[in-house]
Coordinates of C-alpha atoms in Angstrom, one line a residue:
M29 CA 176.1 -186.1 -62.3
Q30 CA 175.8 -185.2 -66.1
L31 CA 176.3 -182.1 -67.6
A32 CA 175.7 -182.8 -71.2
P33 CA 174.5 -185.2 -73.5
G34 CA 176.6 -187.5 -76.1
I35 CA 175.5 -186.3 -79.2
G36 CA 176.3 -183.6 -81.8
G37 CA 177.7 -183.2 -85.6
P38 CA 178.3 -186.3 -88.0
R39 CA 180.1 -189.3 -87.3
E40 CA 183.2 -188.2 -88.9
R41 CA 186.3 -187.2 -89.1
D42 CA 186.0 -183.7 -87.9
G43 CA 182.9 -184.3 -86.4
G44 CA 183.7 -183.9 -82.9
P45 CA 184.0 -185.8 -80.4
G46 CA 180.5 -184.6 -78.7
N47 CA 182.4 -183.3 -75.2
E48 CA 186.0 -182.8 -74.8
Q49 CA 188.7 -181.1 -72.4
P50 CA 186.7 -179.5 -69.6
A51 CA 188.4 -177.1 -67.8
L52 CA 187.0 -176.2 -64.2
L53 CA 187.0 -173.7 -60.7
Y54 CA 185.2 -172.9 -57.8
L55 CA 184.0 -169.3 -57.2
S56 CA 182.5 -167.7 -53.8
K57 CA 180.1 -165.1 -54.7
G58 CA 177.4 -163.2 -53.3
G59 CA 177.1 -165.7 -50.3
S60 CA 176.6 -168.9 -52.6
S61 CA 179.3 -171.1 -54.2
Y62 CA 179.8 -172.4 -57.8
I63 CA 181.6 -175.0 -60.0
V64 CA 181.7 -173.7 -63.3
T65 CA 183.0 -175.5 -66.4
I66 CA 184.1 -174.5 -69.6
Y67 CA 184.0 -177.3 -72.2
M68 CA 184.5 -177.9 -75.9
S69 CA 181.3 -179.4 -77.4
S70 CA 180.1 -181.0 -81.1
N71 CA 176.9 -180.3 -79.8
V72 CA 176.2 -177.3 -81.6
P73 CA 174.1 -175.5 -84.8
Q74 CA 175.5 -176.6 -88.5
E75 CA 177.0 -172.9 -88.7
D76 CA 178.9 -173.6 -86.1
R77 CA 180.6 -177.2 -86.8
P78 CA 182.4 -179.1 -85.9
W79 CA 182.3 -177.6 -82.5
Q80 CA 182.4 -174.6 -80.1
L81 CA 182.9 -173.9 -76.0
K82 CA 180.0 -174.1 -73.8
C83 CA 179.6 -173.3 -70.3
S84 CA 177.5 -175.0 -67.4
S85 CA 177.7 -173.5 -63.5
I86 CA 176.8 -175.9 -60.4
K87 CA 175.5 -174.3 -57.2
L88 CA 176.8 -176.2 -54.2
N89 CA 173.8 -176.1 -52.3
A90 CA 173.5 -176.6 -48.3
T91 CA 170.9 -178.6 -47.4
G92 CA 170.7 -180.7 -51.0
A93 CA 172.9 -182.3 -54.0
P94 CA 174.2 -179.6 -56.1
T95 CA 172.2 -178.0 -58.8
I96 CA 172.6 -176.8 -62.3
M97 CA 172.3 -173.0 -63.0
A98 CA 173.8 -172.7 -66.0
D99 CA 173.0 -175.5 -68.7
Q100 CA 175.1 -175.8 -71.6
V101 CA 175.7 -171.9 -72.5
Q102 CA 177.6 -171.7 -75.9
L103 CA 179.9 -169.1 -75.4
T104 CA 181.3 -168.9 -79.1
H105 CA 180.1 -169.1 -82.8
Y106 CA 183.5 -168.5 -84.6
N107 CA 184.3 -170.4 -87.8
G108 CA 187.4 -172.5 -89.6
N109 CA 188.1 -175.8 -88.9
R110 CA 189.6 -175.3 -84.9
P111 CA 187.4 -172.6 -83.5
A112 CA 187.6 -172.9 -79.9
N113 CA 190.1 -175.5 -78.5
H114 CA 192.2 -176.1 -75.2
P115 CA 189.9 -173.9 -72.9
A116 CA 191.6 -172.8 -69.4
V117 CA 189.9 -171.5 -66.8
A118 CA 190.9 -169.0 -63.6
T119 CA 189.1 -166.4 -61.7
D120 CA 190.1 -163.5 -59.0
G121 CA 186.5 -164.0 -57.0
S122 CA 184.5 -162.7 -58.7
S123 CA 184.7 -163.3 -62.6
V124 CA 185.9 -166.0 -65.1
V125 CA 188.5 -165.6 -67.1
F126 CA 189.4 -167.9 -70.0
L127 CA 191.8 -168.6 -72.5
F128 CA 191.5 -171.1 -75.6
G129 CA 192.9 -170.9 -79.1
S130 CA 191.0 -170.3 -82.2
N131 CA 191.8 -170.1 -86.1
H132 CA 188.7 -168.0 -86.3
D133 CA 188.2 -166.6 -90.0
N134 CA 189.4 -169.1 -91.5
E135 CA 193.0 -168.1 -90.2
A136 CA 196.2 -170.2 -91.3
R137 CA 197.3 -170.3 -87.6
V138 CA 194.9 -170.5 -84.7
Q139 CA 195.7 -167.6 -82.0
T140 CA 195.1 -167.3 -78.2
Y141 CA 192.1 -165.3 -77.0
A142 CA 190.8 -164.1 -73.9
G143 CA 187.3 -164.1 -72.6
L144 CA 185.4 -163.6 -69.3
T145 CA 182.1 -164.7 -68.2
D146 CA 180.3 -164.7 -64.5
E147 CA 179.8 -167.3 -62.2
T148 CA 176.4 -167.9 -64.5
C149 CA 178.0 -168.7 -67.8
Q150 CA 177.1 -164.6 -69.2
L151 CA 179.5 -163.6 -71.7
L152 CA 180.9 -160.0 -70.6
N153 CA 183.1 -159.8 -73.4
D154 CA 183.9 -160.1 -77.1
P155 CA 187.0 -163.1 -76.0
M156 CA 187.9 -162.1 -80.4
Q157 CA 189.3 -158.4 -79.3
N158 CA 191.2 -160.0 -76.8
R159 CA 193.8 -161.7 -78.4
V160 CA 196.7 -162.5 -75.8
S161 CA 199.0 -164.2 -78.2
N162 CA 201.4 -162.1 -80.9
N163 CA 202.8 -164.1 -83.7
R164 CA 200.2 -165.0 -86.4
A165 CA 202.5 -166.7 -88.1
N166 CA 202.6 -168.8 -85.8
N167 CA 199.8 -171.7 -84.0
E168 CA 199.4 -170.4 -80.5
G169 CA 197.2 -172.2 -78.3
A170 CA 197.2 -174.8 -75.8
A171 CA 196.8 -172.7 -73.0
D172 CA 197.2 -172.6 -69.5
I173 CA 196.3 -169.7 -67.0
Q174 CA 196.4 -169.2 -62.5
F175 CA 195.4 -166.4 -60.4
N176 CA 197.9 -164.6 -58.6
G177 CA 196.6 -161.9 -56.5
N178 CA 195.7 -158.2 -56.6
G179 CA 194.1 -158.6 -60.4
L180 CA 197.0 -160.2 -61.9
F181 CA 197.0 -163.5 -64.0
T182 CA 199.7 -165.9 -65.1
G183 CA 198.9 -167.4 -68.5
G184 CA 201.3 -169.4 -71.2
Y185 CA 200.5 -171.0 -74.8
L186 CA 202.6 -173.4 -77.5
S187 CA 204.1 -171.0 -79.9
Q188 CA 204.9 -173.5 -82.9
G189 CA 206.0 -173.3 -86.9
G190 CA 207.2 -170.1 -88.2
D191 CA 210.1 -170.0 -86.3
V192 CA 211.8 -171.6 -83.0
D193 CA 208.7 -173.7 -81.1
R194 CA 208.2 -172.3 -77.7
S195 CA 206.6 -172.4 -74.3
I196 CA 205.4 -169.0 -73.6
A197 CA 204.7 -167.1 -70.3
I198 CA 202.8 -164.1 -70.1
G199 CA 201.0 -161.6 -67.3
L200 CA 197.3 -160.5 -67.7
Q201 CA 195.9 -157.6 -65.7
L202 CA 192.2 -157.5 -65.5
S203 CA 190.6 -153.8 -64.7
G204 CA 186.6 -154.3 -64.9
T205 CA 185.9 -156.3 -68.4
T206 CA 189.5 -155.6 -69.8
L207 CA 192.1 -157.9 -69.8
T208 CA 195.4 -156.5 -70.8
V209 CA 198.9 -158.6 -71.0
T210 CA 201.7 -156.9 -69.1
Y211 CA 204.7 -159.3 -69.8
R212 CA 204.9 -161.7 -72.6
H213 CA 208.7 -164.5 -71.9
T214 CA 209.9 -167.5 -73.1
V215 CA 210.3 -170.4 -70.7
V216 CA 211.2 -173.3 -72.4
A217 CA 211.9 -173.6 -75.9
P218 CA 213.1 -175.9 -78.0
A219 CA 209.1 -176.9 -77.4
N220 CA 207.5 -179.1 -80.6
I221 CA 204.8 -180.3 -77.6
G222 CA 205.0 -177.9 -74.8
R223 CA 201.6 -177.6 -73.6
P224 CA 202.3 -175.5 -70.7
A225 CA 201.6 -176.2 -66.8
I226 CA 201.2 -173.4 -64.4
V227 CA 200.4 -173.1 -60.7
V228 CA 200.8 -170.0 -58.2
L229 CA 202.8 -170.7 -55.2
A230 CA 202.6 -167.0 -54.4
Q231 CA 201.4 -163.5 -56.2
D232 CA 204.4 -162.8 -57.2
R233 CA 205.8 -166.1 -58.1
S234 CA 204.6 -168.8 -60.4
L235 CA 206.1 -172.4 -61.4
F236 CA 205.7 -172.6 -65.0
C237 CA 206.2 -176.9 -67.0
A238 CA 206.4 -177.7 -70.1
A239 CA 207.5 -180.5 -72.5
K240 CA 210.9 -179.4 -74.0
G241 CA 212.4 -180.7 -77.3
D242 CA 212.6 -180.4 -81.2
E243 CA 210.4 -183.6 -81.6
R244 CA 207.4 -185.7 -80.7
P245 CA 208.0 -187.3 -78.3
P246 CA 210.3 -184.2 -76.6
E247 CA 213.5 -186.1 -76.5
V248 CA 215.0 -183.4 -73.5
G249 CA 212.1 -184.3 -71.2
V250 CA 210.0 -182.3 -68.7
E251 CA 211.6 -178.4 -67.7
C252 CA 210.1 -176.4 -65.3
G253 CA 211.0 -172.3 -64.8
L254 CA 210.3 -170.0 -62.1
I255 CA 208.6 -166.8 -63.2
D256 CA 208.6 -163.4 -61.3
T257 CA 205.3 -162.4 -61.8
T258 CA 206.2 -159.1 -60.9
A259 CA 208.8 -158.3 -63.3
G260 CA 207.9 -160.9 -65.9
T261 CA 211.6 -162.7 -65.9
V262 CA 212.6 -166.0 -65.3
L263 CA 214.6 -166.8 -62.4
W264 CA 215.7 -170.3 -63.7
R265 CA 214.8 -173.4 -65.9
N266 CA 215.6 -176.9 -64.4
V267 CA 214.8 -179.6 -66.7
V268 CA 212.9 -181.7 -63.8
A269 CA 212.0 -185.0 -65.3
P270 CA 214.7 -185.8 -68.4
S271 CA 214.5 -188.2 -71.1
Q272 CA 216.6 -190.9 -72.2
P273 CA 216.0 -191.1 -75.8
S274 CA 217.5 -193.5 -78.7
N275 CA 217.2 -194.5 -82.0
W276 CA 213.8 -195.3 -82.5
P277 CA 211.9 -197.0 -83.6
G278 CA 213.9 -199.3 -83.3
V279 CA 213.5 -202.8 -80.4
N280 CA 215.3 -200.5 -77.8
A281 CA 213.1 -197.7 -77.4
G282 CA 213.8 -194.6 -75.4
L283 CA 211.9 -193.3 -72.5
Y284 CA 210.0 -190.2 -73.3
M285 CA 209.2 -187.7 -70.6
N286 CA 206.0 -185.4 -71.5
Q287 CA 202.5 -184.1 -70.5
P288 CA 203.2 -182.2 -67.3
S289 CA 200.3 -181.4 -64.6
V290 CA 201.3 -179.4 -61.6
G291 CA 200.1 -178.9 -58.4
K292 CA 200.5 -177.2 -54.6
L293 CA 200.7 -179.2 -52.6
D294 CA 201.5 -176.7 -49.5
E295 CA 203.5 -173.2 -49.1
T296 CA 207.0 -175.6 -50.1
H297 CA 206.0 -178.7 -51.5
V298 CA 204.9 -179.0 -55.6
A299 CA 203.5 -181.9 -57.4
V300 CA 204.6 -182.2 -60.9
S301 CA 202.9 -185.4 -63.2
V302 CA 204.8 -186.9 -65.7
V303 CA 203.9 -189.3 -68.9
S304 CA 206.9 -191.2 -70.1
S305 CA 206.3 -193.0 -73.5
T306 CA 208.9 -195.4 -75.0
G307 CA 208.7 -193.2 -78.4
E308 CA 207.3 -196.3 -80.6
G309 CA 203.9 -194.7 -81.5
R310 CA 206.0 -192.0 -84.3
N311 CA 204.0 -191.0 -86.9
K312 CA 201.6 -193.8 -86.8
N313 CA 199.2 -195.9 -84.8
H314 CA 200.9 -197.9 -82.3
K315 CA 201.3 -195.6 -79.1
G316 CA 204.2 -198.1 -77.6
S317 CA 203.7 -198.0 -74.1
S318 CA 203.6 -195.3 -71.1
M319 CA 204.0 -195.1 -67.2
A320 CA 203.3 -192.2 -64.8
H321 CA 205.6 -190.8 -62.7
L322 CA 205.2 -187.9 -60.1
Y323 CA 208.0 -185.6 -58.8
L324 CA 207.8 -183.9 -55.5
L325 CA 209.8 -180.3 -55.7
T326 CA 210.4 -177.7 -53.0
P327 CA 210.9 -175.0 -55.2
T328 CA 212.7 -171.7 -53.9
D329 CA 214.5 -168.6 -55.6
A330 CA 217.2 -170.5 -56.2
G331 CA 216.1 -173.7 -58.0
P332 CA 213.5 -176.6 -57.8
G333 CA 215.2 -177.5 -54.4
A334 CA 215.2 -181.4 -52.7
M335 CA 213.4 -183.7 -55.8
T336 CA 211.4 -187.3 -54.9
Q337 CA 210.3 -189.2 -57.4
A338 CA 207.3 -192.1 -57.2
D339 CA 206.3 -194.4 -60.2
Q340 CA 203.3 -195.6 -61.5
L341 CA 200.4 -194.0 -59.9
G342 CA 197.2 -194.1 -61.4
A343 CA 194.8 -196.6 -62.8
Y344 CA 195.9 -196.5 -66.4
Q345 CA 199.4 -194.6 -66.6
V346 CA 197.8 -192.5 -69.6
H347 CA 197.0 -188.4 -70.4
N348 CA 196.2 -188.1 -66.2
G349 CA 195.6 -184.5 -64.9
L350 CA 196.5 -183.7 -61.2
C351 CA 195.5 -181.9 -58.1
T352 CA 195.6 -181.8 -54.5
G353 CA 193.7 -181.3 -51.3
A354 CA 192.9 -182.2 -48.4
Y355 CA 192.2 -185.8 -47.9
G356 CA 191.0 -188.4 -45.2
A357 CA 190.5 -188.0 -41.1
N358 CA 193.0 -185.8 -41.0
G359 CA 192.8 -183.6 -43.1
D360 CA 196.2 -184.6 -45.0
R361 CA 198.0 -183.3 -47.9
A362 CA 197.5 -185.2 -50.8
V363 CA 197.7 -185.4 -54.9
A364 CA 194.9 -186.8 -56.9
I365 CA 196.0 -188.2 -59.9
F366 CA 193.5 -188.7 -62.4
D367 CA 193.4 -190.6 -65.1
T368 CA 190.6 -193.2 -67.3
S369 CA 191.4 -195.4 -70.1
I370 CA 192.4 -195.0 -73.3
T371 CA 190.7 -197.1 -75.3
G372 CA 186.7 -195.5 -74.0
S373 CA 185.8 -198.3 -72.2
G374 CA 186.9 -198.2 -68.5
V375 CA 185.7 -196.4 -65.3
P376 CA 187.9 -193.3 -64.7
A377 CA 189.6 -192.8 -61.4
L378 CA 191.2 -190.7 -58.5
T379 CA 195.3 -192.3 -56.8
F380 CA 195.9 -190.3 -54.0
A381 CA 199.3 -190.0 -52.6
K382 CA 199.3 -188.5 -49.4
L383 CA 202.5 -186.4 -48.2
N384 CA 203.8 -188.0 -45.2
A385 CA 205.6 -186.3 -42.2
G386 CA 208.9 -187.7 -43.8
A387 CA 208.1 -185.3 -47.0
Q388 CA 207.3 -187.7 -48.9
L389 CA 204.4 -189.6 -51.1
A390 CA 202.8 -192.2 -49.8
M391 CA 199.7 -194.7 -50.9
G392 CA 197.5 -196.8 -49.0
M393 CA 195.7 -199.8 -49.9
M394 CA 192.1 -197.7 -50.2
D395 CA 193.7 -194.4 -51.4
Q396 CA 192.3 -195.2 -55.2
R397 CA 188.6 -194.5 -55.9
V398 CA 186.3 -195.0 -59.2
V399 CA 184.8 -191.2 -60.0
G400 CA 182.0 -192.5 -62.0
A401 CA 180.1 -195.6 -63.2
E402 CA 179.9 -193.9 -67.2
N403 CA 182.8 -195.5 -69.2
G404 CA 186.3 -192.6 -68.5
D405 CA 187.4 -192.4 -72.3
S406 CA 191.0 -190.2 -72.7
G407 CA 191.6 -191.0 -76.3
Y408 CA 189.1 -193.0 -78.2
L409 CA 186.8 -190.7 -79.7
S410 CA 189.1 -187.6 -79.6
N411 CA 191.5 -189.4 -81.5
R412 CA 188.4 -191.1 -84.2
Y413 CA 186.8 -187.7 -84.5
G414 CA 189.0 -184.7 -83.4
R415 CA 192.0 -182.2 -84.8
N416 CA 194.5 -181.7 -82.2
P417 CA 195.8 -180.4 -84.5
N418 CA 195.5 -183.0 -87.2
Y419 CA 193.6 -186.8 -85.9
Q420 CA 195.8 -187.5 -83.2
G421 CA 192.9 -185.7 -80.5
R422 CA 192.6 -186.7 -76.7
D423 CA 191.5 -185.1 -73.9
F424 CA 192.7 -183.7 -71.4
L425 CA 191.9 -184.3 -67.8
R426 CA 191.4 -181.9 -65.0
C427 CA 190.3 -181.8 -61.3
I428 CA 190.3 -179.5 -58.1
G429 CA 190.9 -180.4 -54.7
D430 CA 189.7 -178.2 -51.8
V431 CA 186.6 -177.3 -52.5
P432 CA 184.2 -176.7 -49.6
N433 CA 181.0 -178.4 -48.9
P434 CA 178.0 -175.9 -47.7
G435 CA 176.4 -178.9 -46.5
Y436 CA 179.0 -179.8 -43.8
H437 CA 178.1 -180.0 -40.0
V438 CA 174.4 -178.6 -41.4
T439 CA 171.2 -180.4 -39.9
G440 CA 169.6 -182.2 -42.6
G441 CA 172.8 -181.1 -44.5
F442 CA 174.2 -183.1 -47.9
M443 CA 177.1 -185.4 -47.0
P444 CA 177.5 -183.4 -43.6
N445 CA 180.4 -185.2 -42.6
V446 CA 182.1 -184.0 -46.3
R447 CA 184.0 -181.1 -45.0
T448 CA 185.9 -180.3 -48.5
F449 CA 185.4 -182.2 -52.2
F450 CA 187.7 -183.1 -54.8
V451 CA 185.8 -182.0 -58.1
A452 CA 186.5 -184.2 -61.0
P453 CA 184.4 -184.1 -64.5
Y454 CA 184.8 -186.3 -67.3
D455 CA 183.7 -187.7 -70.8
G456 CA 182.7 -190.8 -72.1
R457 CA 179.8 -192.8 -73.6
K458 CA 177.4 -194.0 -72.1
M459 CA 174.4 -196.6 -73.3
G460 CA 172.3 -195.0 -75.7
D461 CA 175.1 -192.4 -77.1
P462 CA 176.7 -191.9 -80.7
K463 CA 179.2 -189.5 -78.6
N464 CA 181.3 -188.7 -75.8
A465 CA 178.5 -187.6 -72.8
L466 CA 179.8 -185.1 -70.3
F467 CA 179.9 -185.7 -66.4
M468 CA 180.9 -184.2 -63.2
S469 CA 182.2 -186.5 -59.9
F470 CA 182.0 -185.2 -56.2
V471 CA 184.3 -186.6 -54.2
P472 CA 184.9 -186.4 -50.3
G473 CA 188.7 -185.0 -49.7
Q474 CA 188.7 -184.2 -45.8
V475 CA 186.2 -186.0 -43.6
D476 CA 185.5 -186.3 -40.1
A477 CA 186.1 -189.8 -40.3
P478 CA 187.5 -192.8 -42.7
L479 CA 184.6 -194.2 -44.8
P480 CA 183.4 -197.1 -43.1
P481 CA 183.6 -200.3 -44.7
D482 CA 181.8 -201.8 -47.1
P483 CA 178.9 -203.9 -45.5
G484 CA 178.8 -206.4 -48.0
H485 CA 176.6 -208.4 -49.8
P486 CA 174.7 -211.8 -48.7
G487 CA 176.7 -214.6 -50.6
D488 CA 179.3 -212.3 -51.5
N489 CA 182.3 -214.7 -50.4
N490 CA 184.3 -212.6 -52.8
N491 CA 183.8 -209.3 -50.3
S492 CA 187.1 -209.1 -47.5
S493 CA 184.2 -206.8 -45.4
N494 CA 181.8 -210.0 -45.7
P495 CA 184.3 -213.1 -44.7
G496 CA 181.7 -215.4 -43.4
N497 CA 183.2 -218.2 -40.6
P498 CA 186.7 -217.6 -40.3
N499 CA 187.6 -220.8 -39.6
D500 CA 185.3 -222.7 -42.1
P501 CA 188.4 -224.6 -44.4
N502 CA 186.6 -223.5 -47.4
N503 CA 185.7 -220.5 -46.8
P504 CA 188.0 -219.0 -49.8
N505 CA 188.3 -215.3 -47.9
P506 CA 189.1 -214.9 -44.2
P507 CA 189.2 -211.7 -42.3
G508 CA 192.5 -209.5 -44.0
K509 CA 192.5 -211.4 -47.2
G510 CA 190.6 -211.2 -50.2
P511 CA 190.5 -208.2 -53.1
P512 CA 187.9 -205.8 -52.2
S513 CA 184.4 -205.4 -52.6
L514 CA 183.3 -204.4 -56.2
W515 CA 180.2 -203.2 -54.9
G516 CA 181.5 -200.1 -53.3
C517 CA 183.4 -196.9 -54.7
S518 CA 186.5 -197.6 -54.0
V519 CA 189.2 -200.1 -55.1
G520 CA 192.3 -199.8 -53.7
L521 CA 195.1 -201.6 -56.2
G522 CA 197.9 -200.6 -53.7
G523 CA 200.1 -198.9 -56.4
V524 CA 199.9 -201.4 -59.0
G525 CA 199.8 -199.0 -61.9
A526 CA 198.1 -199.8 -65.3
E527 CA 198.9 -203.5 -65.0
A528 CA 196.4 -206.1 -65.8
S529 CA 195.3 -207.0 -62.5
S530 CA 194.2 -202.8 -61.8
L531 CA 192.6 -202.3 -65.4
A532 CA 190.3 -205.8 -64.4
V533 CA 189.8 -204.4 -61.3
L534 CA 188.1 -200.9 -62.9
G535 CA 187.0 -202.8 -65.7
L536 CA 184.4 -205.8 -63.3
L537 CA 183.8 -202.2 -60.6
G538 CA 182.1 -200.3 -63.7
F539 CA 180.5 -203.3 -65.0
A540 CA 178.8 -203.6 -61.4
L541 CA 178.2 -200.0 -61.1
I542 CA 176.9 -200.0 -64.3
L543 CA 174.4 -203.0 -63.3
S544 CA 173.1 -201.2 -60.7
S545 CA 172.3 -197.9 -61.7
R546 CA 170.5 -200.0 -64.3
R547 CA 168.4 -201.6 -62.1
Q548 CA 168.1 -198.2 -60.2
R549 CA 166.3 -196.5 -62.9
S550 CA 163.9 -199.5 -64.1

């Protein structure tokens, strides 16, 4: 479904990419279920340019498709060239807390503020009265936040410039509509590009990860620390994904670990997604090559525990996000890698890796699913139009799993065989729009039975589900061979990653789905 159109602002640098950086959560309240999404939008009045934060709320229904309850509600009206950036959201089950960065009133540096809404995007406080960062000499933004319980949240932000760059964890206590900082502690330092990623392990424990190093990309790697959220102390720190630096931008490029995303699989296992780069893009538009890595941790108070690693998960191998949830007929715990094209041309995808009995992450042939028929964009328009903080902007992809379907096992219900969803918002250009629109997709998570095979289409000899006569020597696609169908909503790439064959299949699939969508509309 579309949440916002791809319009807004002039088509120039600092004009804004349309919609960008959606952050979302699931909230059950008053017997109803909601998905609340807060995002940056440049579709704002002239006096609010270049962009502001907006909020959309979707209600999940038992006997019908999800419906929009609050449509593009503008939450901020601040000035400055970075008025409202990098939103992050969490909920205590009643209210929605969101953190964001702003240089309101044309301050020289960005600071992090905390806002509060209800499930229908109604603002409950004045965020400018809730500054949660504390060093006006530094840029302090790119926040994350998660709910621990009992009114306590774990937040974090990147503090850079003026003194040592660092990633800082904070405790936030919510009482009514008042947010109070209970502790503030450096977790990762130095951290020139250390945007934090946080996951709650228990009511009094949170795992905090960020890129570590003085350089961009970081020459140390990705470090994680375990926080005692009661005392506000760091129990341990460990570089879980070390970089392998070299003198660059020379021919022998290094391997630089960056951009962590984290998710809790179960009471024992935590997944950490990291993107490596060769470092050739420093200070220029040649971005070199990149690859997605997935680490499986078993953290305790003593350390990160046993770690395993999987590589090349994802369709595009750039700027991915991560979420976890039940997946398949057995409800296996799974990691979903969410990524899309950095060029703004190609459909977004979720790549699932299940946690098997041997505590290993395994991917099957049909465990990669296209999220939507429209183009996804993780970098193109953000680079063209964005300040992040300069002109190298990119999008930040997020998804959530284990979202209950109120239509499950309801007679006449919405997708009644689907018990839970993965929910994935994404930005991208659609035909006729000058900038990125905002879309949201509901992808089946735990289901009653495996999805049926694609029945195929007459004359489609490339469809492995429609093999034709297996005894025909001219049949190019006998049973068990051939590529997956391009007409379904699934494509199995076998963990190929961002190789040309993967992108070709996804590109063709997007083209086919777009043509099909246009035919239906006409």
